[in-house]
Amino acid sequence: MPKVTVRYYRLKNKLKEKTLGLAPRGDDEISFDEDILAQATAALEDMAEDYPDWVSTLIDQLADVHRRCVDTPEQRVPLFEQLHSIAHDMRGQGGTFGYQLISDFADGLYAFTDKSTSTSDNHVEVIKAHIDAMRVVIKQRISGDGGEVGSEIKAGLEAAIKKYMAQNA
Amino acid sequence: MNNIDLSRMCVLVVEDSQFIRSLIVNSLRVMGVGSIKSVDDGAEAIEFIKLVDSNPMKAGMMSIDIVISDWEMSPVNGMMLLRWIRRHKESPERFLPFIMLTGYSEPQRVEDARAMGVNEFMSKPFTVNALADKLFSVINKPRQFVHTASYFGPDRRRQDVPIQGEDRRKLTLKSPEVEVVNA
């Protein structure tokens, strides 16, 4: 008899019993209560109103770590890791709450603080440019892509990156 | 039409961002989930899963029905947690449904999570409807688990669709090398 090399486990669906009882039902007979989903969506939207305050505390943390990058250059490797982690926290969320520019800038900051990047003075300046851009977005409550103002902030950040990276080359 | 009643469900939320964690927990609560525990990272999750197994009264949760976990956390991230649940000898529930929540949606990341045995993958930014969809899939459309030398987790073939290229499945359900366990 050959050895068994593949096992399929077909388990009793306890979750379905817990949530729907024992009576058999077709897939098209089952759904979430639309009213409850609407309530949950409204609750999420309510909480989203706190997003600018939450993200402001993260921007303050970024600014604090940046200051330490300036004051203690020998500590930049672990400090860049902290910046990288905070940027990660921010980048996936801005879009959820209508602040796409925060996600975009956090995404850029995440890339700039990756382990493989330099920790030169110019890189530290680029980090500051990202933080400044985020501050403007939150201070002025610039949601969505920000229209003309958003384009200007993006252009300003891109110019700063270009300037400092050229000096780095 | 029968509405899903989540009041008897126990969900473990693993997320290091306090703000996002509170959003998920609050959304689940409004959706009617009866019992929710949230922790900061994978290490805390492992300790809690062990506690529920050894002393559910102390844990305040009799069982865990679903884990919703972020990917990027420190020191133990979502993938390490998933690996522990699926493969570690101390894991009390290797079949535990696992929804991975992440800001990453690169195809390779999705493939890595599937290879580790994730049930569902939810990209940030998340919405209540996306969360409901993933819960619906886990509850109503669970997949059989597959155990081979290189994989343990939900069957990665969700549908019986034609295969592009070579069919690497040499065995059938009737092959003596295949065993079906109904439990």
XYZ file of C-alpha atoms in Angstrom:
352
model
C 0.000 0.000 0.000
C 1.583 3.328 -0.985
C 2.121 5.917 1.723
C -0.525 8.636 2.061
C 1.013 11.893 0.816
C -2.075 14.102 0.557
C -4.777 14.515 3.152
C -7.959 16.501 2.656
C -9.705 17.612 5.819
C -13.410 18.243 5.380
C -14.521 19.686 8.652
C -17.985 20.250 9.995
C -18.851 23.925 9.516
C -19.172 25.004 13.126
C -19.122 28.702 12.243
C -22.180 28.320 10.049
C -23.979 26.551 12.879
C -23.008 29.338 15.260
C -24.192 32.113 12.994
C -27.110 30.557 11.117
C -28.291 27.568 13.115
C -28.607 23.999 11.922
C -31.263 24.308 9.205
C -29.831 23.870 5.679
C -29.895 27.024 3.579
C -28.759 27.947 0.123
C -26.046 30.577 -0.343
C -28.477 33.037 -1.889
C -30.655 32.883 1.222
C -27.890 34.164 3.496
C -26.635 37.703 3.938
C -25.640 40.326 6.444
C -28.364 42.626 7.700
C -28.121 45.694 5.455
C -29.195 48.024 8.278
C -26.443 46.749 10.529
C -23.842 47.165 7.772
C -25.099 50.714 7.230
C -24.761 51.394 10.974
C -21.236 49.971 10.989
C -20.291 52.086 7.981
C -21.680 55.177 9.714
C -19.708 54.313 12.862
C -16.533 53.949 10.794
C -17.183 57.314 9.186
C -17.713 58.894 12.621
C -14.401 57.553 13.828
C -12.760 58.723 10.641
C -13.458 62.292 11.778
C -10.760 61.735 14.412
C -8.244 60.787 11.739
C -6.591 64.239 11.407
C -5.963 64.323 15.184
C -4.534 60.801 15.142
C -2.314 61.448 12.173
C -1.130 64.730 13.721
C 0.326 62.795 16.635
C 2.147 60.548 14.162
C 3.493 63.568 12.275
C 4.740 64.938 15.630
C 6.475 61.613 16.230
C 8.071 61.775 12.790
C 9.261 65.331 13.488
C 10.721 64.242 16.818
C 12.619 61.351 15.246
C 13.793 63.626 12.441
C 15.157 66.096 15.010
C 17.093 63.270 16.622
C 18.485 62.325 13.180
C 19.886 65.855 12.971
C 21.203 65.919 16.549
C 22.655 62.402 16.640
C 23.822 61.357 13.151
C 25.454 58.216 14.559
C 21.994 56.972 15.537
C 20.443 57.392 12.096
C 20.177 53.701 11.226
C 17.830 52.816 14.119
C 16.108 56.205 13.815
C 15.418 55.570 10.114
C 13.865 52.260 11.163
C 11.520 54.174 13.460
C 10.591 56.570 10.658
C 10.037 53.597 8.344
C 7.697 51.978 10.852
C 5.654 55.140 11.465
C 5.415 55.768 7.706
C 4.153 52.230 7.267
C 1.438 52.851 9.823
C 0.309 55.947 7.957
C 0.534 54.900 4.350
C -2.267 52.384 4.176
C -4.780 54.532 5.962
C -4.995 58.027 4.533
C -7.133 56.905 1.609
C -9.640 55.278 3.963
C -10.365 58.617 5.557
C -10.225 60.806 2.495
C -6.624 61.988 2.877
C -4.979 60.402 -0.132
C -2.049 62.846 -0.037
C -1.071 61.580 3.416
C -0.965 58.025 2.052
C 1.069 59.173 -0.947
C 3.596 61.117 1.141
C 3.832 58.334 3.729
C 4.446 55.880 0.911
C 7.310 58.062 -0.333
C 8.729 58.396 3.172
C 8.483 54.631 3.623
C 10.618 54.136 0.511
C 13.123 56.811 1.530
C 13.716 55.201 4.922
C 14.144 51.659 3.666
C 17.175 49.766 4.983
C 18.838 49.877 1.580
C 18.818 53.688 1.398
C 21.549 56.074 2.501
C 21.346 57.972 5.794
C 23.113 61.048 4.445
C 22.311 64.627 5.473
C 20.502 65.028 2.160
C 18.297 62.068 2.959
C 17.475 63.642 6.303
C 16.455 66.805 4.447
C 14.210 64.797 2.141
C 12.565 63.263 5.195
C 11.917 66.739 6.557
C 10.339 67.762 3.244
C 7.932 64.819 3.521
C 7.009 65.747 7.101
C 6.448 69.389 6.150
C 4.202 68.352 3.256
C 2.141 66.151 5.567
C 1.780 68.969 8.086
C 0.354 71.289 5.426
C -2.153 68.641 4.321
C -3.468 68.085 7.837
C -3.305 71.702 8.980
C -5.324 72.837 5.979
C -7.488 69.683 5.977
C -6.704 69.018 2.325
C -8.707 65.922 1.448
C -8.766 63.821 -1.715
C -6.050 64.661 -4.205
C -6.208 68.252 -2.989
C -6.917 69.784 -6.380
C -4.616 72.665 -7.308
C -3.276 73.069 -3.770
C -2.521 69.363 -3.635
C -0.661 69.538 -6.929
C 1.389 72.455 -5.612
C 2.365 70.593 -2.441
C 3.285 67.507 -4.469
C 5.347 69.605 -6.873
C 7.117 71.286 -3.946
C 7.997 67.949 -2.420
C 9.201 66.544 -5.725
C 11.400 69.629 -6.247
C 12.906 69.176 -2.773
C 13.603 65.498 -3.450
C 15.212 66.338 -6.780
C 17.361 69.069 -5.227
C 18.697 66.984 -2.355
C 19.143 63.815 -4.362
C 21.136 65.758 -6.955
C 23.423 66.951 -4.150
C 23.687 63.384 -2.942
C 24.802 62.087 -6.329
C -33.570 35.678 3.581
C -31.583 34.716 6.699
C -29.295 37.234 8.285
C -25.985 36.135 9.725
C -26.013 36.439 13.499
C -22.515 37.097 14.846
C -23.504 37.318 18.504
C -21.941 33.936 19.358
C -18.746 34.605 17.412
C -15.365 35.192 19.067
C -12.838 37.176 17.037
C -9.182 37.902 17.788
C -7.901 41.157 16.255
C -4.134 41.568 15.941
C -3.054 45.069 14.905
C -0.253 47.297 16.176
C -1.821 50.608 15.187
C -4.103 51.669 18.010
C -6.268 53.760 15.732
C -6.782 51.059 13.113
C -7.326 48.475 15.823
C -10.099 50.552 17.340
C -11.694 50.964 13.902
C -11.742 47.215 13.298
C -12.966 46.395 16.794
C -15.677 49.028 16.650
C -16.820 47.882 13.201
C -17.033 44.271 14.400
C -18.915 45.342 17.509
C -21.517 47.297 15.513
C -21.832 44.308 13.157
C -22.855 42.306 16.226
C -19.786 40.174 16.983
C -20.344 38.889 20.514
C -16.794 38.627 21.772
C -13.729 40.506 20.540
C -10.191 40.464 21.899
C -7.545 42.787 20.487
C -3.785 42.556 20.916
C -0.757 44.506 19.688
C 1.239 41.933 17.756
C 1.740 38.282 16.875
C 3.595 37.413 20.073
C 0.688 38.602 22.215
C -1.702 36.762 19.911
C 0.171 33.472 20.382
C 0.089 33.886 24.160
C -3.627 34.631 24.048
C -4.403 31.662 21.775
C -2.527 29.398 24.215
C -4.382 30.938 27.165
C -7.795 30.380 25.545
C -6.817 26.752 25.035
C -5.464 26.181 28.545
C -7.682 28.456 30.621
C -10.652 29.896 28.708
C -12.211 31.313 31.865
C -9.094 33.374 32.571
C -8.867 34.383 28.908
C -12.486 35.550 29.002
C -13.149 33.749 25.723
C -14.211 30.134 25.369
C -12.793 29.718 21.873
C -11.457 31.761 18.977
C -13.474 31.500 15.778
C -11.572 33.857 13.482
C -8.262 35.743 13.595
C -8.038 39.086 11.807
C -4.407 40.140 11.725
C -2.280 42.888 10.277
C 0.819 41.749 8.365
C 3.518 44.234 9.399
C 4.017 44.167 13.168
C 6.944 43.842 15.495
C 8.412 41.651 16.918
C 6.140 38.904 15.570
C 4.405 39.824 12.330
C 1.236 38.450 10.768
C 3.012 35.869 8.613
C 4.920 34.506 11.611
C 1.659 34.284 13.547
C -0.018 32.462 10.652
C 2.930 30.065 10.399
C 2.678 29.340 14.143
C -1.064 28.684 13.948
C -0.778 26.383 10.925
C 2.461 24.527 11.694
C 3.696 24.822 15.261
C 3.361 21.776 17.443
C 2.000 23.905 20.293
C -0.741 25.415 18.136
C -4.057 24.241 19.578
C -6.127 24.973 16.461
C -4.312 24.586 13.155
C -7.515 25.050 11.142
C -8.272 28.457 12.665
C -9.666 30.810 9.979
C -7.196 33.626 9.359
C -7.891 36.929 7.594
C -4.728 38.863 6.761
C -5.108 42.653 6.724
C -2.359 44.586 5.024
C -1.377 47.716 3.206
C 0.543 45.561 0.758
C -1.266 44.119 -2.214
C 1.644 43.081 -4.417
C 0.937 39.724 -6.131
C 4.006 38.134 -4.524
C 2.796 39.128 -1.066
C -0.616 37.632 -1.762
C 1.054 34.457 -3.036
C 3.298 34.233 0.062
C 0.281 34.513 2.351
C -1.601 31.863 0.364
C 1.383 29.523 0.541
C 1.361 29.931 4.315
C -2.307 28.971 4.522
C -4.222 32.239 4.803
C -7.997 31.979 4.368
C -8.698 35.505 3.201
C -6.632 38.541 2.325
C -7.959 42.036 2.931
C -6.154 45.088 1.594
C -6.084 48.396 3.399
C -7.832 50.732 3.200
C -10.593 48.518 4.499
C -14.314 49.157 4.364
C -17.161 47.633 6.350
C -18.444 45.939 3.193
C -15.035 44.373 2.509
C -14.852 43.148 6.097
C -18.375 41.704 5.809
C -17.430 39.958 2.531
C -14.417 38.283 4.120
C -16.393 37.183 7.168
C -19.123 35.862 4.874
C -16.581 33.771 2.942
C -15.013 32.326 6.076
C -18.397 31.495 7.622
C -20.382 30.390 4.628
C -17.847 29.164 2.098
C -15.105 27.413 4.049
C -12.665 25.435 1.943
C -11.398 21.973 2.722
C -7.904 21.885 4.212
C -5.059 20.259 2.324
C -2.033 18.669 3.971
C 0.958 17.724 1.813
C 4.712 17.603 2.412
C 5.001 21.274 1.474
C 1.642 22.817 2.356
C -0.952 22.917 5.068
C -3.922 25.218 4.743
C -7.182 25.893 2.944
C -7.453 24.407 -0.545
C -6.016 27.048 -2.831
C -8.282 25.995 -5.682
C -11.508 27.803 -4.882
C -13.292 26.814 -8.061
C -13.203 23.946 -10.483
C -11.859 26.049 -13.344
C -9.819 24.850 -16.334
C -6.083 24.827 -15.577
C -3.741 26.963 -17.645
C -0.662 24.941 -18.621
C 0.354 21.639 -17.105
C -1.908 20.093 -14.473
C 0.507 19.227 -11.649
C -2.113 17.256 -9.753
C -1.162 13.665 -10.474
C -3.349 12.139 -7.782
C -7.116 11.884 -7.589
C -9.420 11.307 -4.648
C -9.360 7.600 -5.524
C -5.554 7.334 -5.427
C -4.256 5.267 -2.515
C -1.869 8.122 -1.654
C -4.863 10.382 -0.916
C -6.875 10.277 2.268
C -10.038 12.265 2.951
C -10.696 13.019 6.598
C -14.233 14.020 7.533
C -14.425 15.489 10.996
